[in-house]
């Protein structure tokens, strides 16, 4: 019950942050933008997902509860920026120049592609894979895809194939 109360309170903060960001964007671009629908049904390690055509943002309620301040300051504008970029420019690279510029110039935020939240409470079994620059923890599905020869995964930073540790 307390978790539901916390989520209701956090939803109000999310809505306030969205309204604040929409006001900044409307002023910057000199046009109105519709308020997106927000749902709290993302699971796993993702903090949020933007559904462009539906003007909808889906958020991870567990990560929101565990990291509320940073989540609202970073993840909510991050996902809203995806929706606004789509409305302004159509389909472009998800974290391309348009998105980066909007994050910096309109929201005055560093355009971070990935969150740095502790995901231990939302992760299931994972397998450590190594590249040149870091350890990646892959899901059971991805691990099995590699082991069965159905897939090869590469690090997005160093572009090196991931190898089971």
Short mmCIF file of N, CA and C in Angstrom, two decimals:
data_model
loop_
_atom_site.label_atom_id
_atom_site.label_comp_id
_atom_site.label_asym_id
_atom_site.label_seq_id
_atom_site.Cartn_x
_atom_site.Cartn_y
_atom_site.Cartn_z
N UNK A 1 0.83 -1.20 0.00
CA UNK A 1 0.00 0.00 0.00
C UNK A 1 0.87 1.26 0.00
N UNK A 2 1.93 1.26 0.80
CA UNK A 2 2.80 2.42 0.86
C UNK A 2 3.46 2.67 -0.50
N UNK A 3 3.79 1.60 -1.21
CA UNK A 3 4.40 1.73 -2.53
C UNK A 3 3.44 2.43 -3.50
N UNK A 4 2.14 2.10 -3.42
CA UNK A 4 1.14 2.75 -4.28
C UNK A 4 1.04 4.24 -3.96
N UNK A 5 1.08 4.58 -2.68
CA UNK A 5 1.04 5.98 -2.27
C UNK A 5 2.26 6.72 -2.79
N UNK A 6 3.43 6.09 -2.66
CA UNK A 6 4.66 6.69 -3.17
C UNK A 6 4.57 6.90 -4.68
N UNK A 7 4.07 5.90 -5.40
CA UNK A 7 3.95 6.01 -6.86
C UNK A 7 2.99 7.12 -7.26
N UNK A 8 1.89 7.28 -6.52
CA UNK A 8 0.96 8.38 -6.81
C UNK A 8 1.65 9.73 -6.64
N UNK A 9 2.40 9.85 -5.56
CA UNK A 9 3.14 11.08 -5.29
C UNK A 9 4.19 11.33 -6.38
N UNK A 10 4.91 10.27 -6.75
CA UNK A 10 5.93 10.41 -7.79
C UNK A 10 5.30 10.71 -9.15
N UNK A 11 4.13 10.15 -9.42
CA UNK A 11 3.43 10.46 -10.67
C UNK A 11 3.13 11.95 -10.76
N UNK A 12 2.75 12.56 -9.65
CA UNK A 12 2.51 14.01 -9.65
C UNK A 12 3.79 14.77 -9.98
N UNK A 13 4.91 14.29 -9.43
CA UNK A 13 6.19 14.93 -9.74
C UNK A 13 6.58 14.74 -11.20
N UNK A 14 6.32 13.55 -11.74
CA UNK A 14 6.59 13.27 -13.16
C UNK A 14 5.76 14.21 -14.02
N UNK A 15 4.48 14.35 -13.70
CA UNK A 15 3.59 15.23 -14.47
C UNK A 15 4.06 16.69 -14.41
N UNK A 16 4.52 17.11 -13.23
CA UNK A 16 5.05 18.48 -13.08
C UNK A 16 6.29 18.67 -13.94
N UNK A 17 7.18 17.67 -13.94
CA UNK A 17 8.41 17.76 -14.73
C UNK A 17 8.07 17.80 -16.22
N UNK A 18 7.13 16.98 -16.66
CA UNK A 18 6.71 17.00 -18.06
C UNK A 18 6.15 18.37 -18.44
N UNK A 19 5.30 18.93 -17.59
CA UNK A 19 4.71 20.25 -17.87
C UNK A 19 5.81 21.31 -17.96
N UNK A 20 6.77 21.23 -17.04
CA UNK A 20 7.89 22.19 -17.04
C UNK A 20 8.70 22.07 -18.33
N UNK A 21 9.03 20.85 -18.73
CA UNK A 21 9.81 20.62 -19.95
C UNK A 21 9.03 21.02 -21.20
N UNK A 22 7.74 20.73 -21.22
CA UNK A 22 6.91 21.11 -22.36
C UNK A 22 6.83 22.63 -22.49
N UNK A 23 6.80 23.31 -21.36
CA UNK A 23 6.78 24.78 -21.39
C UNK A 23 8.09 25.31 -21.97
N UNK A 24 9.22 24.73 -21.56
CA UNK A 24 10.51 25.13 -22.12
C UNK A 24 10.55 24.91 -23.63
N UNK A 25 10.07 23.74 -24.07
CA UNK A 25 10.08 23.40 -25.49
C UNK A 25 9.12 24.31 -26.27
N UNK A 26 7.95 24.56 -25.74
CA UNK A 26 6.98 25.43 -26.42
C UNK A 26 7.55 26.84 -26.59
N UNK A 27 8.21 27.32 -25.57
CA UNK A 27 8.83 28.65 -25.64
C UNK A 27 9.98 28.66 -26.65
N UNK A 28 10.82 27.65 -26.61
CA UNK A 28 12.00 27.58 -27.48
C UNK A 28 11.59 27.45 -28.96
N UNK A 29 10.63 26.59 -29.25
CA UNK A 29 10.22 26.33 -30.63
C UNK A 29 9.03 27.18 -31.06
N UNK A 30 8.50 27.96 -30.14
CA UNK A 30 7.38 28.86 -30.42
C UNK A 30 6.17 28.11 -30.99
N UNK A 31 5.86 26.98 -30.35
CA UNK A 31 4.68 26.20 -30.74
C UNK A 31 4.28 25.29 -29.59
N UNK A 32 3.01 24.93 -29.51
CA UNK A 32 2.58 24.04 -28.41
C UNK A 32 2.89 22.57 -28.73
N UNK A 33 3.03 21.79 -27.68
CA UNK A 33 3.21 20.35 -27.80
C UNK A 33 2.21 19.67 -26.88
N UNK A 34 1.63 18.55 -27.30
CA UNK A 34 0.65 17.87 -26.45
C UNK A 34 1.33 17.13 -25.29
N UNK A 35 0.64 17.08 -24.17
CA UNK A 35 1.11 16.32 -23.01
C UNK A 35 1.06 14.83 -23.35
N UNK A 36 2.16 14.11 -23.15
CA UNK A 36 2.14 12.68 -23.44
C UNK A 36 1.40 11.89 -22.36
N UNK A 37 0.95 10.72 -22.74
CA UNK A 37 0.41 9.76 -21.79
C UNK A 37 1.60 9.11 -21.08
N UNK A 38 1.47 8.85 -19.80
CA UNK A 38 2.53 8.18 -19.05
C UNK A 38 1.98 6.89 -18.45
N UNK A 39 2.71 5.82 -18.66
CA UNK A 39 2.36 4.53 -18.08
C UNK A 39 3.58 4.03 -17.29
N UNK A 40 3.31 3.23 -16.29
CA UNK A 40 4.37 2.70 -15.43
C UNK A 40 4.41 1.19 -15.57
N UNK A 41 4.85 0.72 -16.73
CA UNK A 41 4.82 -0.71 -16.99
C UNK A 41 6.10 -1.23 -17.64
N UNK A 42 7.19 -0.49 -17.56
CA UNK A 42 8.46 -0.99 -18.09
C UNK A 42 9.10 -1.87 -17.03
N UNK A 43 9.59 -3.03 -17.46
CA UNK A 43 10.24 -3.95 -16.52
C UNK A 43 11.68 -4.16 -16.95
N UNK A 44 12.44 -4.79 -16.08
CA UNK A 44 13.83 -5.07 -16.40
C UNK A 44 14.73 -3.87 -16.14
N UNK A 45 15.77 -3.76 -16.92
CA UNK A 45 16.80 -2.75 -16.66
C UNK A 45 16.53 -1.42 -17.34
N UNK A 46 15.57 -1.35 -18.24
CA UNK A 46 15.25 -0.08 -18.90
C UNK A 46 14.55 0.85 -17.93
N UNK A 47 14.96 2.11 -17.94
CA UNK A 47 14.31 3.10 -17.09
C UNK A 47 13.04 3.62 -17.74
N UNK A 48 13.09 3.81 -19.04
CA UNK A 48 11.93 4.33 -19.74
C UNK A 48 12.00 4.06 -21.23
N UNK A 49 10.84 4.19 -21.88
CA UNK A 49 10.74 3.98 -23.31
C UNK A 49 9.74 5.01 -23.85
N UNK A 50 10.08 5.61 -25.00
CA UNK A 50 9.17 6.55 -25.65
C UNK A 50 8.50 5.85 -26.83
N UNK A 51 7.20 5.91 -26.89
CA UNK A 51 6.43 5.39 -28.02
C UNK A 51 6.02 6.58 -28.87
N UNK A 52 6.74 6.78 -29.96
CA UNK A 52 6.67 8.01 -30.73
C UNK A 52 5.28 8.28 -31.30
N UNK A 53 4.73 7.33 -32.03
CA UNK A 53 3.44 7.57 -32.68
C UNK A 53 2.28 7.71 -31.69
N UNK A 54 2.40 7.09 -30.52
CA UNK A 54 1.33 7.18 -29.52
C UNK A 54 1.50 8.38 -28.60
N UNK A 55 2.61 9.12 -28.73
CA UNK A 55 2.93 10.22 -27.80
C UNK A 55 2.82 9.70 -26.36
N UNK A 56 3.52 8.61 -26.10
CA UNK A 56 3.42 7.93 -24.82
C UNK A 56 4.81 7.64 -24.26
N UNK A 57 4.93 7.83 -22.96
CA UNK A 57 6.17 7.49 -22.24
C UNK A 57 5.83 6.38 -21.26
N UNK A 58 6.64 5.34 -21.29
CA UNK A 58 6.47 4.24 -20.32
C UNK A 58 7.69 4.22 -19.43
N UNK A 59 7.46 4.15 -18.13
CA UNK A 59 8.54 4.22 -17.15
C UNK A 59 8.58 2.98 -16.29
N UNK A 60 9.77 2.71 -15.75
CA UNK A 60 9.98 1.57 -14.87
C UNK A 60 9.65 2.01 -13.43
N UNK A 61 8.57 1.50 -12.86
CA UNK A 61 8.16 1.97 -11.53
C UNK A 61 9.15 1.63 -10.43
N UNK A 62 9.84 0.51 -10.55
CA UNK A 62 10.80 0.12 -9.50
C UNK A 62 12.00 1.06 -9.52
N UNK A 63 12.55 1.30 -10.70
CA UNK A 63 13.69 2.22 -10.79
C UNK A 63 13.28 3.64 -10.41
N UNK A 64 12.06 4.02 -10.71
CA UNK A 64 11.55 5.33 -10.29
C UNK A 64 11.50 5.43 -8.76
N UNK A 65 10.97 4.40 -8.12
CA UNK A 65 10.89 4.40 -6.65
C UNK A 65 12.28 4.43 -6.02
N UNK A 66 13.21 3.69 -6.59
CA UNK A 66 14.55 3.59 -5.99
C UNK A 66 15.45 4.79 -6.28
N UNK A 67 15.15 5.55 -7.34
CA UNK A 67 16.03 6.65 -7.76
C UNK A 67 15.23 7.89 -8.11
N UNK A 68 14.21 8.20 -7.32
CA UNK A 68 13.19 9.16 -7.72
C UNK A 68 13.72 10.52 -8.17
N UNK A 69 14.61 11.12 -7.43
CA UNK A 69 15.08 12.48 -7.78
C UNK A 69 15.81 12.50 -9.11
N UNK A 70 16.83 11.68 -9.25
CA UNK A 70 17.61 11.65 -10.49
C UNK A 70 16.75 11.14 -11.64
N UNK A 71 15.90 10.17 -11.38
CA UNK A 71 15.01 9.61 -12.40
C UNK A 71 14.15 10.72 -13.00
N UNK A 72 13.51 11.51 -12.15
CA UNK A 72 12.62 12.57 -12.63
C UNK A 72 13.42 13.67 -13.33
N UNK A 73 14.61 13.98 -12.83
CA UNK A 73 15.43 15.02 -13.45
C UNK A 73 16.03 14.61 -14.78
N UNK A 74 16.33 13.31 -14.96
CA UNK A 74 17.04 12.86 -16.15
C UNK A 74 16.18 12.01 -17.10
N UNK A 75 15.56 10.98 -16.58
CA UNK A 75 14.86 10.01 -17.43
C UNK A 75 13.61 10.62 -18.06
N UNK A 76 12.85 11.37 -17.28
CA UNK A 76 11.60 11.95 -17.81
C UNK A 76 11.91 12.91 -18.97
N UNK A 77 12.84 13.87 -18.81
CA UNK A 77 13.17 14.73 -19.97
C UNK A 77 13.78 13.94 -21.13
N UNK A 78 14.58 12.92 -20.83
CA UNK A 78 15.19 12.08 -21.86
C UNK A 78 14.12 11.48 -22.77
N UNK A 79 13.11 10.86 -22.16
CA UNK A 79 12.05 10.22 -22.94
C UNK A 79 11.17 11.26 -23.63
N UNK A 80 10.88 12.37 -22.96
CA UNK A 80 10.09 13.43 -23.59
C UNK A 80 10.83 13.99 -24.80
N UNK A 81 12.14 14.12 -24.70
CA UNK A 81 12.93 14.63 -25.83
C UNK A 81 12.75 13.75 -27.06
N UNK A 82 12.67 12.44 -26.88
CA UNK A 82 12.42 11.55 -28.02
C UNK A 82 11.08 11.90 -28.70
N UNK A 83 10.05 12.11 -27.89
CA UNK A 83 8.74 12.44 -28.45
C UNK A 83 8.76 13.77 -29.19
N UNK A 84 9.41 14.76 -28.59
CA UNK A 84 9.45 16.09 -29.21
C UNK A 84 10.26 16.08 -30.50
N UNK A 85 11.37 15.37 -30.50
CA UNK A 85 12.18 15.27 -31.72
C UNK A 85 11.37 14.62 -32.83
N UNK A 86 10.61 13.60 -32.50
CA UNK A 86 9.77 12.95 -33.50
C UNK A 86 8.72 13.92 -34.05
N UNK A 87 8.11 14.70 -33.16
CA UNK A 87 7.09 15.65 -33.59
C UNK A 87 7.68 16.78 -34.44
N UNK A 88 8.93 17.13 -34.16
CA UNK A 88 9.58 18.22 -34.89
C UNK A 88 10.24 17.78 -36.18
N UNK A 89 10.91 16.64 -36.16
CA UNK A 89 11.76 16.23 -37.28
C UNK A 89 11.39 14.90 -37.92
N UNK A 90 10.40 14.22 -37.38
CA UNK A 90 10.06 12.90 -37.90
C UNK A 90 11.02 11.85 -37.37
N UNK A 91 11.13 10.76 -38.09
CA UNK A 91 11.97 9.65 -37.63
C UNK A 91 13.44 9.95 -37.93
N UNK A 92 14.23 10.10 -36.88
CA UNK A 92 15.67 10.33 -36.97
C UNK A 92 16.37 9.38 -36.01
N UNK A 93 17.70 9.42 -35.96
CA UNK A 93 18.44 8.56 -35.03
C UNK A 93 17.96 8.82 -33.61
N UNK A 94 17.71 7.76 -32.83
CA UNK A 94 17.17 7.94 -31.48
C UNK A 94 17.98 8.88 -30.58
N UNK A 95 19.28 8.77 -30.60
CA UNK A 95 20.12 9.65 -29.78
C UNK A 95 21.04 10.48 -30.67
N UNK A 96 20.49 10.92 -31.79
CA UNK A 96 21.24 11.69 -32.77
C UNK A 96 21.37 13.16 -32.39
N UNK A 97 21.82 13.94 -33.36
CA UNK A 97 22.08 15.37 -33.12
C UNK A 97 20.85 16.13 -32.67
N UNK A 98 19.70 15.84 -33.27
CA UNK A 98 18.46 16.55 -32.91
C UNK A 98 18.13 16.32 -31.44
N UNK A 99 18.23 15.07 -31.01
CA UNK A 99 17.93 14.72 -29.61
C UNK A 99 18.94 15.37 -28.67
N UNK A 100 20.24 15.26 -29.02
CA UNK A 100 21.29 15.85 -28.18
C UNK A 100 21.10 17.36 -28.06
N UNK A 101 20.83 18.02 -29.18
CA UNK A 101 20.63 19.48 -29.15
C UNK A 101 19.43 19.87 -28.30
N UNK A 102 18.35 19.11 -28.41
CA UNK A 102 17.17 19.41 -27.61
C UNK A 102 17.47 19.26 -26.12
N UNK A 103 18.15 18.18 -25.77
CA UNK A 103 18.51 17.96 -24.36
C UNK A 103 19.36 19.12 -23.83
N UNK A 104 20.34 19.56 -24.64
CA UNK A 104 21.27 20.60 -24.18
C UNK A 104 20.64 22.00 -24.25
N UNK A 105 20.11 22.36 -25.39
CA UNK A 105 19.68 23.74 -25.62
C UNK A 105 18.31 24.06 -25.02
N UNK A 106 17.44 23.09 -24.99
CA UNK A 106 16.09 23.34 -24.48
C UNK A 106 15.96 22.96 -23.01
N UNK A 107 16.41 21.74 -22.65
CA UNK A 107 16.26 21.27 -21.28
C UNK A 107 17.48 21.57 -20.42
N UNK A 108 18.58 22.03 -21.03
CA UNK A 108 19.81 22.36 -20.30
C UNK A 108 20.33 21.17 -19.49
N UNK A 109 20.31 20.01 -20.13
CA UNK A 109 20.77 18.77 -19.51
C UNK A 109 21.85 18.12 -20.37
N UNK A 110 22.73 17.38 -19.74
CA UNK A 110 23.71 16.60 -20.48
C UNK A 110 22.98 15.44 -21.14
N UNK A 111 23.16 15.25 -22.45
CA UNK A 111 22.45 14.18 -23.15
C UNK A 111 23.05 12.80 -22.88
N UNK A 112 22.65 12.19 -21.79
CA UNK A 112 23.11 10.86 -21.42
C UNK A 112 22.24 9.81 -22.10
N UNK A 113 22.86 8.87 -22.78
CA UNK A 113 22.12 7.83 -23.50
C UNK A 113 21.62 6.75 -22.54
N UNK A 114 22.44 6.36 -21.56
CA UNK A 114 22.10 5.28 -20.63
C UNK A 114 22.09 5.80 -19.19
N UNK A 115 21.19 5.27 -18.41
CA UNK A 115 21.18 5.61 -16.98
C UNK A 115 22.27 4.83 -16.26
N UNK A 116 22.59 5.27 -15.05
CA UNK A 116 23.62 4.60 -14.24
C UNK A 116 23.02 4.05 -12.94
N UNK A 117 21.74 3.73 -12.95
CA UNK A 117 21.08 3.24 -11.74
C UNK A 117 21.55 1.83 -11.40
N UNK A 118 21.54 1.53 -10.10
CA UNK A 118 21.76 0.17 -9.64
C UNK A 118 20.54 -0.65 -10.06
N UNK A 119 20.76 -1.67 -10.86
CA UNK A 119 19.64 -2.46 -11.38
C UNK A 119 19.54 -3.83 -10.73
N UNK A 120 20.24 -4.03 -9.62
CA UNK A 120 20.26 -5.35 -8.99
C UNK A 120 18.87 -5.82 -8.56
N UNK A 121 17.99 -4.89 -8.23
CA UNK A 121 16.65 -5.29 -7.79
C UNK A 121 15.72 -5.64 -8.95
N UNK A 122 16.11 -5.31 -10.17
CA UNK A 122 15.23 -5.55 -11.32
C UNK A 122 15.83 -6.53 -12.33
N UNK A 123 17.00 -7.05 -12.02
CA UNK A 123 17.62 -7.97 -12.96
C UNK A 123 17.38 -9.41 -12.54
N UNK A 124 17.24 -10.23 -13.53
CA UNK A 124 17.15 -11.66 -13.30
C UNK A 124 18.54 -12.22 -13.48
N UNK A 125 18.65 -13.50 -13.65
CA UNK A 125 19.96 -14.11 -13.85
C UNK A 125 20.64 -13.48 -15.06
N UNK A 126 21.93 -13.21 -14.92
CA UNK A 126 22.68 -12.65 -16.04
C UNK A 126 24.05 -13.31 -16.12
N UNK A 127 24.67 -13.15 -17.26
CA UNK A 127 25.97 -13.77 -17.52
C UNK A 127 26.98 -12.68 -17.86
N UNK A 128 28.17 -12.72 -17.22
CA UNK A 128 29.17 -11.68 -17.49
C UNK A 128 29.91 -11.94 -18.80
N UNK A 129 29.90 -10.95 -19.67
CA UNK A 129 30.63 -10.98 -20.93
C UNK A 129 31.60 -9.80 -20.94
N UNK A 130 32.73 -10.00 -21.56
CA UNK A 130 33.79 -9.00 -21.55
C UNK A 130 34.04 -8.47 -22.95
N UNK A 131 34.38 -7.19 -23.03
CA UNK A 131 34.90 -6.59 -24.26
C UNK A 131 36.24 -5.98 -23.86
N UNK A 132 36.73 -5.00 -24.61
CA UNK A 132 38.00 -4.36 -24.24
C UNK A 132 37.85 -3.34 -23.13
N UNK A 133 36.63 -2.76 -22.99
CA UNK A 133 36.51 -1.63 -22.07
C UNK A 133 35.68 -1.89 -20.81
N UNK A 134 34.91 -2.97 -20.76
CA UNK A 134 34.08 -3.18 -19.58
C UNK A 134 33.48 -4.57 -19.56
N UNK A 135 32.77 -4.87 -18.46
CA UNK A 135 32.02 -6.12 -18.35
C UNK A 135 30.56 -5.81 -18.62
N UNK A 136 29.94 -6.63 -19.45
CA UNK A 136 28.51 -6.51 -19.76
C UNK A 136 27.81 -7.71 -19.15
N UNK A 137 26.63 -7.49 -18.58
CA UNK A 137 25.85 -8.58 -18.02
C UNK A 137 24.67 -8.84 -18.95
N UNK A 138 24.73 -9.96 -19.63
CA UNK A 138 23.70 -10.29 -20.61
C UNK A 138 22.62 -11.17 -20.02
N UNK A 139 21.42 -11.01 -20.54
CA UNK A 139 20.27 -11.79 -20.09
C UNK A 139 20.44 -13.25 -20.48
N UNK A 140 19.62 -14.08 -19.88
CA UNK A 140 19.62 -15.51 -20.19
C UNK A 140 19.36 -15.71 -21.69
N UNK A 141 18.40 -14.97 -22.24
CA UNK A 141 18.07 -15.09 -23.66
C UNK A 141 19.27 -14.77 -24.54
N UNK A 142 19.94 -13.66 -24.28
CA UNK A 142 21.11 -13.30 -25.10
C UNK A 142 22.25 -14.30 -24.92
N UNK A 143 22.44 -14.76 -23.70
CA UNK A 143 23.48 -15.77 -23.44
C UNK A 143 23.20 -17.02 -24.28
N UNK A 144 21.95 -17.49 -24.26
CA UNK A 144 21.60 -18.69 -25.03
C UNK A 144 21.72 -18.45 -26.54
N UNK A 145 21.39 -17.26 -26.99
CA UNK A 145 21.55 -16.92 -28.41
C UNK A 145 23.02 -17.03 -28.83
N UNK A 146 23.91 -16.57 -27.98
CA UNK A 146 25.35 -16.66 -28.27
C UNK A 146 25.80 -18.12 -28.25
N UNK A 147 25.42 -18.84 -27.21
CA UNK A 147 25.85 -20.22 -27.04
C UNK A 147 25.35 -21.13 -28.17
N UNK A 148 24.17 -20.82 -28.69
CA UNK A 148 23.62 -21.65 -29.77
C UNK A 148 24.05 -21.16 -31.16
N UNK A 149 24.84 -20.09 -31.20
CA UNK A 149 25.33 -19.59 -32.48
C UNK A 149 24.32 -18.75 -33.25
N UNK A 150 23.23 -18.35 -32.61
CA UNK A 150 22.20 -17.55 -33.29
C UNK A 150 22.55 -16.06 -33.32
N UNK A 151 23.45 -15.63 -32.44
CA UNK A 151 23.75 -14.19 -32.38
C UNK A 151 25.18 -13.95 -31.91
N UNK A 152 25.69 -12.80 -32.29
CA UNK A 152 26.96 -12.28 -31.78
C UNK A 152 26.66 -10.86 -31.33
N UNK A 153 27.12 -10.49 -30.14
CA UNK A 153 26.87 -9.15 -29.62
C UNK A 153 28.20 -8.40 -29.50
N UNK A 154 28.11 -7.08 -29.74
CA UNK A 154 29.29 -6.22 -29.71
C UNK A 154 29.06 -5.08 -28.73
N UNK A 155 30.15 -4.61 -28.13
CA UNK A 155 30.08 -3.46 -27.24
C UNK A 155 29.78 -2.21 -28.08
N UNK A 156 28.88 -1.37 -27.60
CA UNK A 156 28.54 -0.15 -28.32
C UNK A 156 29.66 0.88 -28.25
N UNK A 157 30.47 0.79 -27.19
CA UNK A 157 31.56 1.78 -27.04
C UNK A 157 32.78 1.40 -27.85
N UNK A 158 33.34 0.22 -27.60
CA UNK A 158 34.61 -0.15 -28.24
C UNK A 158 34.43 -1.00 -29.48
N UNK A 159 33.19 -1.42 -29.77
CA UNK A 159 32.84 -2.19 -30.97
C UNK A 159 33.46 -3.58 -31.02
N UNK A 160 33.90 -4.11 -29.88
CA UNK A 160 34.54 -5.42 -29.82
C UNK A 160 33.49 -6.47 -29.45
N UNK A 161 33.63 -7.67 -30.02
CA UNK A 161 32.71 -8.76 -29.73
C UNK A 161 32.76 -9.12 -28.25
N UNK A 162 31.59 -9.39 -27.67
CA UNK A 162 31.51 -9.78 -26.26
C UNK A 162 31.81 -11.25 -26.10
N UNK A 163 32.69 -11.57 -25.14
CA UNK A 163 33.14 -12.93 -24.88
C UNK A 163 32.77 -13.30 -23.44
N UNK A 164 32.23 -14.50 -23.25
CA UNK A 164 31.85 -14.97 -21.92
C UNK A 164 33.10 -15.03 -21.05
N UNK A 165 32.98 -14.50 -19.84
CA UNK A 165 34.13 -14.51 -18.91
C UNK A 165 34.34 -15.88 -18.31
#
